[in-house]
Coordinates of C-alpha atoms in Angstrom, one line a residue:
M1 CA -16.2 39.1 2.4
P2 CA -19.7 37.6 3.1
D3 CA -22.2 40.0 4.6
D4 CA -22.5 38.0 7.8
A5 CA -18.7 37.6 8.3
D6 CA -18.8 39.7 11.5
K7 CA -21.9 38.0 12.9
T8 CA -21.2 35.9 16.0
P9 CA -22.2 32.3 15.1
E10 CA -24.4 30.3 17.3
A11 CA -22.6 27.9 19.7
F12 CA -23.3 24.2 20.2
P13 CA -23.8 23.6 23.1
A14 CA -25.4 27.0 23.5
N15 CA -23.2 27.9 26.5
Y16 CA -19.9 27.1 24.7
V17 CA -17.4 29.9 24.4
V18 CA -14.2 29.3 22.3
P19 CA -11.3 29.7 24.8
K20 CA -8.2 31.7 24.0
V21 CA -6.1 28.5 24.6
W22 CA -7.5 25.0 24.1
T23 CA -6.8 22.4 26.8
F24 CA -7.7 18.8 27.0
E25 CA -10.0 18.5 30.0
K26 CA -12.0 15.3 29.4
P27 CA -12.5 12.4 26.9
Q28 CA -14.8 13.3 24.0
G29 CA -17.1 10.4 24.5
G30 CA -18.5 8.2 21.7
I31 CA -17.0 5.0 20.3
L32 CA -13.5 6.5 19.8
G33 CA -13.5 9.1 22.6
S34 CA -11.8 6.8 25.0
V35 CA -8.7 6.4 22.8
N36 CA -8.4 9.9 21.5
A37 CA -5.8 12.2 23.2
P38 CA -3.7 15.2 22.1
T39 CA -0.4 13.3 22.7
A40 CA 1.6 10.8 20.9
G41 CA 3.8 7.9 22.0
S42 CA 3.1 4.5 23.6
R43 CA 0.7 4.0 26.4
G44 CA 0.6 1.4 29.2
P45 CA 3.1 -1.4 29.9
P46 CA 5.4 -2.7 27.1
R47 CA 3.5 -4.6 24.4
P48 CA 5.8 -6.3 21.9
L49 CA 4.2 -7.3 18.6
P50 CA 3.8 -11.0 17.6
R51 CA 5.9 -12.3 14.8
G52 CA 5.0 -15.0 12.3
E53 CA 7.2 -17.1 10.1
H54 CA 7.1 -15.0 6.9
S55 CA 9.4 -12.1 6.0
L56 CA 6.5 -9.7 5.6
Q57 CA 4.7 -8.8 8.9
L58 CA 1.6 -6.7 8.6
H59 CA 0.0 -5.1 11.7
S60 CA -3.3 -3.7 10.7
M61 CA -7.1 -3.7 10.9
G62 CA -9.8 -4.5 8.3
T63 CA -10.7 -0.8 7.8
P64 CA -10.2 1.0 4.5
N65 CA -6.6 2.0 5.0
G66 CA -5.8 -1.6 6.1
Q67 CA -7.8 -3.2 3.3
K68 CA -5.8 -1.3 0.7
I69 CA -2.7 -3.3 1.8
T70 CA -4.3 -6.7 2.0
M71 CA -5.9 -6.2 -1.4
L72 CA -2.5 -5.7 -3.0
L73 CA -0.8 -8.4 -0.9
E74 CA -3.5 -10.9 -2.1
E75 CA -2.9 -9.9 -5.7
Y76 CA 0.8 -10.9 -5.2
V77 CA -0.3 -14.1 -3.5
S78 CA -2.2 -14.9 -6.8
L79 CA 0.6 -13.9 -9.1
I80 CA 3.9 -14.9 -7.4
P81 CA 4.6 -18.6 -6.5
N82 CA 5.2 -19.1 -2.8
F83 CA 4.5 -15.5 -1.9
E84 CA 3.2 -15.3 1.7
Y85 CA 2.7 -12.8 4.5
D86 CA 1.5 -12.7 8.1
A87 CA -1.2 -10.2 9.0
Y88 CA -1.9 -9.5 12.7
S89 CA -4.9 -7.6 13.9
V90 CA -4.5 -4.2 15.6
N91 CA -7.8 -3.2 17.2
I92 CA -7.9 0.6 17.0
F93 CA -11.1 0.8 19.0
K94 CA -9.3 -0.8 22.0
G95 CA -6.1 1.3 21.6
D96 CA -3.8 -1.4 20.3
Q97 CA -2.2 1.2 18.1
F98 CA -0.7 2.8 21.2
G99 CA 1.2 -0.3 22.2
S100 CA 5.0 0.1 22.4
G101 CA 5.6 -2.5 19.7
F102 CA 3.3 -0.7 17.3
T103 CA 4.6 2.8 18.0
E104 CA 8.1 1.6 17.3
I105 CA 7.0 1.0 13.7
N106 CA 4.7 4.0 13.4
P107 CA 5.1 6.8 15.9
N108 CA 1.8 8.2 14.5
S109 CA -0.2 5.3 15.9
K110 CA -2.2 4.7 12.7
I111 CA -2.7 1.4 10.9
P112 CA -1.3 -0.1 8.7
A113 CA 2.3 -0.8 9.7
L114 CA 4.6 -3.2 7.8
L115 CA 7.8 -4.9 8.7
D116 CA 10.0 -6.4 6.0
Y117 CA 12.7 -8.8 7.2
D118 CA 13.8 -9.8 3.7
H119 CA 16.0 -7.0 2.4
S120 CA 19.6 -6.2 1.6
D121 CA 19.9 -2.8 3.3
E122 CA 23.3 -3.0 4.9
T123 CA 22.7 0.3 6.8
L124 CA 20.5 -1.7 9.2
P125 CA 21.8 -4.0 11.9
E126 CA 21.6 -7.7 11.0
G127 CA 18.1 -9.0 11.5
E128 CA 16.4 -5.6 11.8
P129 CA 13.5 -5.1 9.4
I130 CA 12.6 -2.2 7.2
K131 CA 9.7 -0.3 8.8
V132 CA 7.0 1.1 6.6
F133 CA 3.9 3.1 7.7
E134 CA 1.2 5.2 6.1
S135 CA -0.9 3.2 3.6
G136 CA 0.2 5.1 0.5
S137 CA 3.8 4.5 1.4
V138 CA 3.2 0.8 2.1
L139 CA 1.5 0.4 -1.3
L140 CA 4.4 2.0 -3.1
Y141 CA 7.0 0.0 -1.1
L142 CA 5.3 -3.3 -2.0
A143 CA 4.7 -2.4 -5.6
E144 CA 8.3 -1.3 -6.2
K145 CA 9.6 -4.4 -4.6
F146 CA 7.3 -7.1 -6.0
D147 CA 6.1 -5.8 -9.3
P148 CA 9.3 -7.0 -11.1
S149 CA 8.2 -10.5 -10.2
V150 CA 4.9 -10.1 -11.9
P151 CA 4.3 -10.3 -15.7
E152 CA 4.6 -6.8 -17.2
G153 CA 0.9 -6.4 -18.2
M154 CA -0.2 -7.3 -14.6
R155 CA 1.9 -4.9 -12.6
F156 CA 0.3 -2.3 -10.2
L157 CA 2.7 0.7 -10.4
P158 CA 3.5 2.0 -13.9
P159 CA 7.2 2.0 -14.5
T160 CA 9.4 5.1 -14.8
S161 CA 9.7 4.3 -18.5
K162 CA 6.0 5.4 -18.8
P163 CA 6.2 8.8 -16.9
A164 CA 2.8 10.1 -17.9
L165 CA 1.0 7.0 -16.8
R166 CA 3.0 6.8 -13.6
A167 CA 2.3 10.4 -12.8
E168 CA -1.4 9.8 -13.4
C169 CA -1.4 6.8 -11.1
L170 CA 0.5 8.8 -8.3
N171 CA -1.9 11.7 -8.8
W172 CA -4.9 9.6 -8.0
L173 CA -3.1 7.8 -5.2
M174 CA -2.3 11.1 -3.5
W175 CA -5.8 12.3 -4.3
Q176 CA -7.2 9.4 -2.2
M177 CA -4.7 10.0 0.6
G178 CA -5.7 13.6 0.8
S179 CA -9.4 12.7 0.6
A180 CA -9.6 10.1 3.3
P181 CA -9.8 12.5 6.2
N182 CA -12.9 14.0 4.6
L183 CA -14.5 10.6 4.1
G184 CA -13.8 8.8 7.3
G185 CA -12.4 11.4 9.6
A186 CA -15.2 13.9 8.9
F187 CA -18.3 12.2 7.5
G188 CA -17.7 8.8 9.1
H189 CA -17.0 10.4 12.5
Y190 CA -19.9 12.9 12.6
Y191 CA -22.5 10.6 10.9
R192 CA -21.7 7.4 12.9
Y193 CA -19.2 7.8 15.7
A194 CA -19.7 11.2 17.3
P195 CA -21.6 11.2 20.6
V196 CA -23.8 14.1 19.4
K197 CA -25.4 14.7 15.9
I198 CA -24.5 18.1 14.6
E199 CA -26.4 19.2 11.5
Y200 CA -23.7 21.6 10.3
A201 CA -20.9 19.1 10.7
I202 CA -22.9 16.3 8.9
D203 CA -24.0 18.6 6.1
R204 CA -20.5 19.9 5.5
A205 CA -19.0 16.4 5.5
A206 CA -21.8 14.9 3.3
M207 CA -21.3 17.7 0.8
E208 CA -17.6 16.9 0.5
V209 CA -18.2 13.2 0.1
K210 CA -20.6 13.8 -2.7
R211 CA -18.2 16.2 -4.4
L212 CA -15.4 13.5 -4.2
F213 CA -17.8 10.9 -5.7
D214 CA -18.6 13.3 -8.5
V215 CA -14.9 13.9 -9.2
L216 CA -14.3 10.2 -9.7
D217 CA -17.6 9.7 -11.5
R218 CA -16.8 12.4 -14.0
H219 CA -13.2 11.1 -14.5
L220 CA -14.3 7.4 -15.0
G221 CA -17.2 8.4 -17.3
G222 CA -15.2 10.9 -19.4
L223 CA -17.8 13.5 -18.6
D224 CA -15.4 16.4 -19.0
G225 CA -14.3 15.5 -22.5
G226 CA -12.1 12.5 -21.9
E227 CA -12.7 8.9 -22.7
E228 CA -14.7 6.5 -20.5
K229 CA -12.3 4.4 -18.3
A230 CA -12.5 0.9 -17.0
W231 CA -10.0 1.7 -14.3
V232 CA -8.8 4.9 -12.7
C233 CA -5.8 5.1 -15.0
G234 CA -7.5 3.9 -18.1
D235 CA -7.1 0.3 -19.1
V236 CA -4.5 -0.5 -16.4
Y237 CA -5.5 -1.6 -12.9
T238 CA -3.1 0.0 -10.4
V239 CA -2.5 1.0 -6.8
A240 CA -4.7 4.0 -7.5
D241 CA -7.7 1.7 -7.9
I242 CA -6.6 -0.3 -4.9
A243 CA -6.3 2.8 -2.7
I244 CA -9.6 4.3 -3.6
Y245 CA -11.9 1.3 -3.7
P246 CA -12.1 0.4 0.0
W247 CA -12.8 4.0 1.1
F248 CA -15.5 4.4 -1.6
V249 CA -17.2 1.1 -1.0
N250 CA -17.2 1.7 2.7
M251 CA -19.0 5.0 2.3
F252 CA -22.1 3.0 1.6
K253 CA -21.8 1.2 5.0
Y254 CA -21.6 3.8 7.7
G255 CA -24.4 3.4 10.2
P256 CA -25.7 1.1 12.9
T257 CA -26.8 -1.5 10.4
D258 CA -24.2 -0.8 7.7
I259 CA -26.7 0.5 5.1
E260 CA -27.7 4.0 6.1
S261 CA -24.9 6.1 4.7
G262 CA -25.3 5.0 1.0
V263 CA -28.9 5.8 1.1
F264 CA -28.4 9.1 3.0
L265 CA -25.8 10.3 0.5
G266 CA -27.6 9.0 -2.6
L267 CA -24.4 7.2 -3.7
K268 CA -26.2 4.9 -6.2
E269 CA -26.6 7.9 -8.5
Y270 CA -22.9 7.8 -9.4
E271 CA -23.2 5.4 -12.3
H272 CA -19.6 5.2 -13.4
V273 CA -18.3 4.9 -9.8
N274 CA -20.7 2.1 -9.1
A275 CA -19.8 0.2 -12.3
W276 CA -16.1 0.6 -11.4
M277 CA -16.7 -0.7 -7.9
D278 CA -18.4 -3.7 -9.3
R279 CA -15.3 -4.4 -11.5
V280 CA -12.9 -4.0 -8.7
G281 CA -15.0 -6.0 -6.2
A282 CA -15.2 -8.9 -8.6
R283 CA -11.5 -9.6 -8.4
K284 CA -10.8 -12.6 -6.2
A285 CA -7.8 -10.9 -4.6
V286 CA -10.0 -8.0 -3.6
K287 CA -12.6 -10.3 -2.1
R288 CA -9.9 -12.0 0.0
G289 CA -8.1 -8.8 0.9
M290 CA -11.3 -7.2 2.2
Q291 CA -11.7 -10.0 4.7
V292 CA -8.3 -10.0 6.3
N293 CA -8.0 -8.5 9.8
R294 CA -11.7 -8.3 10.1
E295 CA -13.0 -10.0 13.3
R296 CA -16.1 -11.6 11.7
F297 CA -14.1 -12.9 8.7
L298 CA -10.4 -13.5 9.1
P299 CA -8.9 -11.8 12.2
E300 CA -5.4 -13.0 11.3
R301 CA -3.9 -14.3 8.1
H302 CA -0.8 -16.5 8.0
S303 CA -1.1 -18.7 4.9
R304 CA -2.9 -19.0 1.6
D305 CA -4.6 -22.0 3.2
D306 CA -6.6 -19.6 5.3
F307 CA -8.9 -19.2 2.3
K308 CA -10.7 -22.0 0.5
P309 CA -9.3 -23.1 -2.9
E310 CA -12.3 -21.7 -4.8
E311 CA -11.5 -18.3 -3.4
Y312 CA -8.4 -18.1 -5.6

């Protein structure tokens, strides 16, 4: 046990005393403070979701967890003739995720949420869609459904006939899912969104971000005895790359002018991660997917015609 384990830590603010039982007394303040609460469920009057003409209905926002899904969907747009989807914006800063229509899909009120009306599940009433939430779950659902329509060498989820490669892909996918709270929920919150700047919180979160970048950098570069890799799972571009990329590239952009965090964290020093991000970011489907459900680019997406021909 550390020598100072019994020492009473300093409080911030100085007069703060940890209560025996925590209670929610007032909003936390800051950009997200007005929408945070210790309760689940819908808020306000009924708010049904819009529905477009396609069988896949995505309700999301152009933040990393949403961008994962649109990156994969745009890959299928490129690879499967007549593949389409509708993507509606859910503004999490305004509390759209607490609307009754959204919570019917995802009771956890987090983007993304997907409805699939084109299925053969006879356990559902006629016309009722399959509901999918949590970004990792959505990626797996889409890959398992649509990969068979894609040439074998261009699929995004290794098949069960390649158990080692499939396990590696799922390992890194789940690594990202477990890491996201440290990247956005911790560093992103305390560095950019928190109403007060707390040195301890920022230092702890920054340390973990850099550790995660080092994990991936060493993996991609073969720095622990393996081979250097073009993609997370070797020579195959998978949902693991798709899941990790938007979170890592966005770690450069937290700050009032979208440049501070990359400098603050020294992220350019991770040579192999940066080279990998350049490869991922060069894909046209990635470029399109990163724009969907972003207010200043493409707030809603309903057709491949929403992008210019040269963007394909």
